[in-house]
Short mmCIF file of C-alpha atoms in Angstrom, two decimals:
data_model
loop_
_atom_site.label_atom_id
_atom_site.label_comp_id
_atom_site.label_asym_id
_atom_site.label_seq_id
_atom_site.Cartn_x
_atom_site.Cartn_y
_atom_site.Cartn_z
CA MET A 1 15.16 -22.93 8.98
CA ILE A 2 17.48 -20.44 10.67
CA PRO A 3 14.89 -17.61 10.60
CA ASN A 4 12.36 -19.92 12.26
CA TYR A 5 14.81 -20.61 15.06
CA LEU A 6 15.76 -16.96 15.52
CA THR A 7 12.18 -15.70 15.63
CA MET A 8 10.67 -18.49 17.73
CA ALA A 9 9.01 -17.66 21.03
CA GLY A 10 11.70 -19.50 22.99
CA ASN A 11 14.27 -16.89 21.99
CA CYS A 12 12.20 -13.97 23.26
CA PHE A 13 12.83 -12.30 26.60
CA ASN A 14 9.91 -11.26 28.75
CA VAL A 15 10.86 -7.69 29.61
CA SER A 16 7.38 -6.39 30.38
CA SER A 17 3.87 -7.54 31.18
CA TYR A 18 2.82 -6.02 27.84
CA TYR A 19 5.41 -7.31 25.36
CA ASP A 20 8.43 -9.57 24.82
CA LEU A 21 11.79 -8.66 23.32
CA CYS A 22 12.47 -10.86 20.27
CA CYS A 23 14.95 -11.03 17.41
CA ILE A 24 14.37 -8.76 14.41
CA ASP A 25 12.43 -10.36 11.56
CA LEU A 26 14.57 -9.54 8.51
CA CYS A 27 11.72 -10.52 6.19
CA GLU A 28 9.75 -7.48 7.34
CA ASP A 29 12.12 -5.18 5.43
CA LEU A 30 11.29 -7.00 2.20
CA MET A 31 7.57 -6.94 2.91
CA ASP A 32 7.76 -3.24 3.73
CA ALA A 33 9.31 -2.57 0.31
CA LEU A 34 6.55 -4.54 -1.44
CA GLU A 35 3.74 -2.84 0.48
CA ARG A 36 5.27 0.62 -0.01
CA HIS A 37 5.46 0.25 -3.80
CA ILE A 38 2.36 -1.84 -4.52
CA LYS A 39 -0.06 -0.08 -2.12
CA ALA A 40 -2.54 -2.95 -2.54
CA PRO A 41 -3.15 -6.37 -0.94
CA GLN A 42 -2.23 -8.19 -4.15
CA ALA A 43 0.06 -7.84 -7.15
CA SER A 44 1.09 -9.64 -10.31
CA PRO A 45 4.21 -11.85 -10.33
CA SER A 46 6.01 -9.39 -12.61
CA GLU A 47 5.39 -6.49 -10.22
CA ILE A 48 6.70 -8.49 -7.26
CA VAL A 49 9.83 -9.62 -9.10
CA THR A 50 10.59 -6.09 -10.32
CA ILE A 51 10.40 -4.66 -6.81
CA LEU A 52 12.42 -7.45 -5.19
CA ASN A 53 15.13 -7.20 -7.86
CA SER A 54 15.69 -3.58 -6.90
CA THR A 55 15.55 -4.21 -3.13
CA GLU A 56 18.57 -5.15 -1.07
CA SER A 57 18.20 -7.53 1.86
CA ALA A 58 20.59 -8.46 4.65
CA TYR A 59 22.08 -11.29 2.57
CA VAL A 60 21.00 -10.63 -1.04
CA PRO A 61 22.31 -7.66 -3.05
CA VAL A 62 20.34 -5.57 -5.53
CA GLY A 63 19.90 -7.00 -9.01
CA ARG A 64 19.58 -10.69 -8.21
CA THR A 65 18.13 -13.00 -10.86
CA LEU A 66 15.48 -15.36 -9.54
CA SER A 67 15.79 -18.96 -10.64
CA GLU A 68 13.37 -20.60 -13.04
CA SER A 69 11.94 -22.81 -10.30
CA LEU A 70 11.19 -19.79 -8.09
CA MET A 71 9.49 -17.99 -10.98
CA LYS A 72 7.44 -21.11 -11.67
CA LYS A 73 6.27 -21.36 -8.07
CA LEU A 74 5.31 -17.68 -7.99
CA SER A 75 3.26 -18.15 -11.16
CA GLU A 76 1.53 -21.13 -9.56
CA VAL A 77 0.54 -18.97 -6.59
CA ALA A 78 -0.88 -16.36 -8.97
CA GLU A 79 -2.79 -18.98 -10.98
CA ALA A 80 -4.50 -20.13 -7.79
CA HIS A 81 -5.80 -16.56 -7.28
CA SER A 82 -6.94 -15.44 -10.74
CA GLY A 83 -3.54 -14.12 -11.80
CA GLN A 84 -2.82 -12.09 -8.66
CA VAL A 85 -0.60 -12.98 -5.68
CA PRO A 86 -2.03 -12.16 -2.22
CA LEU A 87 0.80 -10.52 -0.31
CA HIS A 88 -0.50 -11.64 3.08
CA GLY A 89 -1.17 -15.28 2.35
CA ARG A 90 0.65 -18.42 3.39
CA LEU A 91 1.68 -19.40 -0.15
CA PHE A 92 3.46 -16.12 -0.78
CA ALA A 93 5.11 -16.29 2.65
CA GLN A 94 6.28 -19.79 1.71
CA TRP A 95 7.63 -18.50 -1.59
CA MET A 96 9.46 -15.71 0.23
CA HIS A 97 11.11 -18.32 2.47
CA PHE A 98 12.52 -20.21 -0.52
CA ALA A 99 13.53 -16.97 -2.26
CA TYR A 100 15.13 -15.58 0.92
CA PRO A 101 15.91 -18.56 3.18
CA ASN A 102 18.16 -16.53 5.48
CA GLU A 103 15.62 -13.73 6.01
CA CYS A 104 12.10 -15.18 5.84
CA PRO A 105 10.84 -17.99 8.11
CA TYR A 106 8.99 -21.01 6.78
CA PRO A 107 5.22 -20.64 7.37
CA HIS A 108 4.02 -23.88 8.91
CA LEU A 109 0.39 -24.85 8.41
CA SER A 110 -1.92 -23.72 11.18
CA GLY A 111 -2.20 -26.29 13.93
CA THR A 112 0.95 -28.22 13.01
CA THR A 113 3.21 -26.36 15.44
CA LYS A 114 2.81 -25.07 18.98
CA PRO A 115 5.20 -22.21 19.80
CA VAL A 116 5.93 -21.92 23.51
CA SER A 117 8.26 -19.87 25.65
CA GLU A 118 10.97 -21.31 27.88
CA ALA A 119 8.77 -20.92 30.94
CA GLN A 120 5.84 -22.66 29.25
CA TRP A 121 8.07 -25.51 28.07
CA LEU A 122 9.46 -26.05 31.54
CA ALA A 123 5.98 -25.95 33.10
CA GLU A 124 4.49 -28.41 30.59
CA THR A 125 7.36 -30.91 30.24
CA GLY A 126 9.37 -30.48 33.43
CA THR A 127 12.61 -30.58 31.41
CA PRO A 128 14.96 -27.64 30.90
CA PRO A 129 14.63 -25.89 27.52
CA ILE A 130 18.41 -25.70 26.99
CA ALA A 131 20.27 -28.64 25.44
CA THR A 132 23.86 -29.51 26.18
CA GLN A 133 26.58 -29.63 23.54
CA ASP A 134 26.58 -33.44 23.60
CA GLN A 135 22.83 -33.60 23.07
CA MET A 136 22.99 -31.23 20.11
CA HIS A 137 25.85 -33.16 18.47
CA SER A 138 24.06 -36.46 18.94
CA ILE A 139 20.96 -35.12 17.16
CA ILE A 140 23.03 -33.61 14.34
CA ASN A 141 24.91 -36.88 13.78
CA MET A 142 21.74 -38.97 13.95
CA PRO A 143 20.84 -40.69 10.64
CA PRO A 144 17.77 -39.18 8.90
CA SER A 145 15.83 -42.43 9.16
CA THR A 146 16.20 -42.38 12.95
CA HIS A 147 14.40 -39.06 13.60
CA GLY A 148 11.97 -39.30 10.69
CA VAL A 149 13.37 -36.50 8.55
CA THR A 150 13.06 -37.05 4.81
CA GLY A 151 15.81 -35.56 2.68
CA CYS A 152 15.13 -33.38 -0.36
CA ASP A 153 16.14 -35.09 -3.57
CA ASN A 154 14.17 -32.96 -6.08
CA SER A 155 17.15 -31.18 -7.58
CA GLU A 156 14.95 -29.57 -10.26
CA GLU A 157 13.11 -27.47 -7.70
CA GLU A 158 16.13 -26.56 -5.56
CA GLY A 159 15.12 -28.31 -2.36
CA MET A 160 11.44 -27.32 -2.43
CA CYS A 161 10.27 -30.67 -1.12
CA MET A 162 8.80 -28.80 1.86
CA TRP A 163 6.50 -26.82 -0.45
CA ALA A 164 2.89 -27.28 0.69
CA PRO A 165 0.19 -26.07 -1.76
CA GLU A 166 -2.31 -25.23 1.01
CA GLU A 167 -3.25 -21.56 1.17
CA GLU A 168 -4.16 -19.58 4.31
CA LEU A 169 -5.28 -15.98 3.88
CA VAL A 170 -5.48 -13.33 6.56
CA ASP A 171 -9.02 -12.43 5.44
CA ALA A 172 -10.20 -15.09 3.03
CA VAL A 173 -13.82 -13.89 2.92
CA SER A 174 -12.94 -10.34 1.88
CA TRP A 175 -10.40 -11.61 -0.65
CA ARG A 176 -12.93 -13.86 -2.40
CA THR A 177 -15.56 -11.13 -2.32
CA ALA A 178 -13.16 -8.66 -3.94
CA GLN A 179 -12.29 -11.20 -6.64
CA ASP A 180 -15.93 -11.99 -7.40
CA VAL A 181 -17.14 -8.40 -7.64
CA VAL A 182 -16.60 -6.98 -11.13
CA PRO A 183 -16.86 -3.18 -11.19
CA GLU A 184 -19.45 -1.93 -13.68
CA PRO A 185 -18.21 0.59 -16.24
CA VAL A 186 -19.39 4.13 -15.65
CA PRO A 187 -21.32 5.32 -18.73
CA ALA A 188 -20.32 8.60 -20.27
CA GLN A 189 -22.75 11.47 -19.80
CA PRO A 190 -22.02 14.00 -22.54
CA ALA A 191 -25.55 15.46 -22.39
CA GLN A 192 -25.22 16.37 -18.72
CA VAL A 193 -21.79 17.87 -19.27
CA GLY A 194 -23.13 19.99 -22.17
CA ALA A 195 -26.11 21.15 -20.14
CA ARG A 196 -23.87 22.25 -17.30
CA THR A 197 -21.70 24.24 -19.69
CA VAL A 198 -24.72 26.00 -21.19
CA LEU A 199 -26.04 26.85 -17.73
CA ARG A 200 -22.69 28.32 -16.73
CA VAL A 201 -22.59 30.48 -19.89
CA CYS A 202 -26.15 31.68 -19.32
CA ALA A 203 -25.44 32.53 -15.70
CA PHE A 204 -22.34 34.50 -16.72
CA GLY A 205 -24.30 36.38 -19.38
CA ALA A 206 -27.06 37.22 -16.92
CA MET A 207 -24.48 38.55 -14.48
CA LEU A 208 -22.99 40.82 -17.17
CA ALA A 209 -26.42 42.10 -18.18
CA SER A 210 -27.34 42.82 -14.59
CA SER A 211 -24.05 44.66 -14.03
CA ALA A 212 -24.64 46.76 -17.16
CA MET A 213 -28.12 47.75 -16.00
CA VAL A 214 -26.80 48.74 -12.59
CA MET A 215 -24.06 50.89 -14.14
CA ARG A 216 -26.61 52.53 -16.49
CA ASN A 217 -28.83 53.50 -13.57
CA VAL A 218 -25.86 54.89 -11.64
CA VAL A 219 -24.75 57.01 -14.60
CA ARG A 220 -28.30 58.30 -15.16
CA GLN A 221 -28.65 59.30 -11.52
CA MET A 222 -25.28 61.09 -11.58
CA ARG A 223 -26.26 62.97 -14.74
CA GLU A 224 -29.54 64.14 -13.29
CA ALA A 225 -27.85 65.28 -10.08
CA ILE A 226 -25.17 67.25 -11.95
CA GLU A 227 -27.67 68.95 -14.26
CA GLU A 228 -29.82 69.89 -11.28
CA ALA A 229 -26.80 71.34 -9.44
CA ASN A 230 -25.92 73.55 -12.45
CA GLY A 231 -29.44 74.78 -13.03
CA GLY A 232 -29.79 72.74 -16.14
CA GLU A 233 -27.62 75.20 -18.11
CA ALA A 234 -24.75 72.77 -18.73
CA SER A 235 -24.98 69.36 -20.14
CA PHE A 236 -23.53 66.34 -18.48
CA VAL A 237 -20.54 66.21 -20.86
CA ALA A 238 -19.91 69.97 -20.56
CA PHE A 239 -19.76 69.67 -16.80
CA PHE A 240 -16.91 67.18 -16.98
CA LEU A 241 -15.09 69.22 -19.61
CA ARG A 242 -15.35 72.31 -17.43
CA ASN A 243 -14.05 70.40 -14.43
CA ASP A 244 -11.07 69.22 -16.43
CA LYS A 245 -10.17 72.83 -17.45
CA ASP A 246 -10.81 74.38 -14.04
CA PRO A 247 -10.19 71.92 -11.19
CA ALA A 248 -11.21 74.62 -8.64
CA HIS A 249 -14.70 74.84 -10.07
CA ASN A 250 -16.23 72.62 -7.41
CA LEU A 251 -14.36 74.17 -4.46
#
C-alpha cells in the first residue's frame, strides 16, 4: 500500500489556489506505455502482457515473466468484458496494483474511503494529522485481531485476498454501447467501380478527340493563310520546304 500512502491527499502541498503539489504517480508511466501502443480504450490480455514485458518501470526491469495467478486474474477481467480489458476500469487498475505493487496504488471501491488534506483532517477531527514515533510503533506492533485487519493466507494467489471483483468504468454507458453495436459489413460494389472506370476512359477519349479537332482546325487555318500570302502559287508543303532552304525568305 506504499503507493496509496505516497499519493494520498495528505502528502500534497497546497502551493496555489489552482493546484496542489503531490508525489509522482509511478503507475502513470506504465499506463502511458499502454495507451501509446494500444491507441484504444481496450485491449486483449496478450497485447497488454506483451507491452508490459517490454516496458521498464521504476522497480521492475524489462523482460519480466508474469506469474500464473496474475495471468489468471487478467483473463478473468477480460472474460467479464467479452474478451477485452478496459484500460480505464477499476478491475484493471486493481490488477496493475498486484502486478506492480510498488508503482500502482490499490483502487478502493467508490465511497469506501474519504481522502482529506491535513487542513481538512484538523478541521474535522481537531487532532493533528502527524503521529509520533511511539504511536506508529504501537500500531505496527498491535496484533491483527486488535485493529480488525485480516491476514492473507491464500498462498496460491500471492496475497490477492484484497481482490474485489466489482468493476467501475470511467464511462460505463459508452463502453456497453460500443460492445453491443456490431458493425455491419460493407458490401462490395464492383458494378459501380466498373462504371466509374468506363466513364473515366470515355472522358479521356473525348478529350483526345476534341484536341485533335482543334489542332486540325488550326492547321487548316494556317494553310489557308500561307497559300493566300503566296498568291496560291505554292502549296502548303512547298512553303515550308522553301523556308527551310532560304531562312531569309520571310524577312
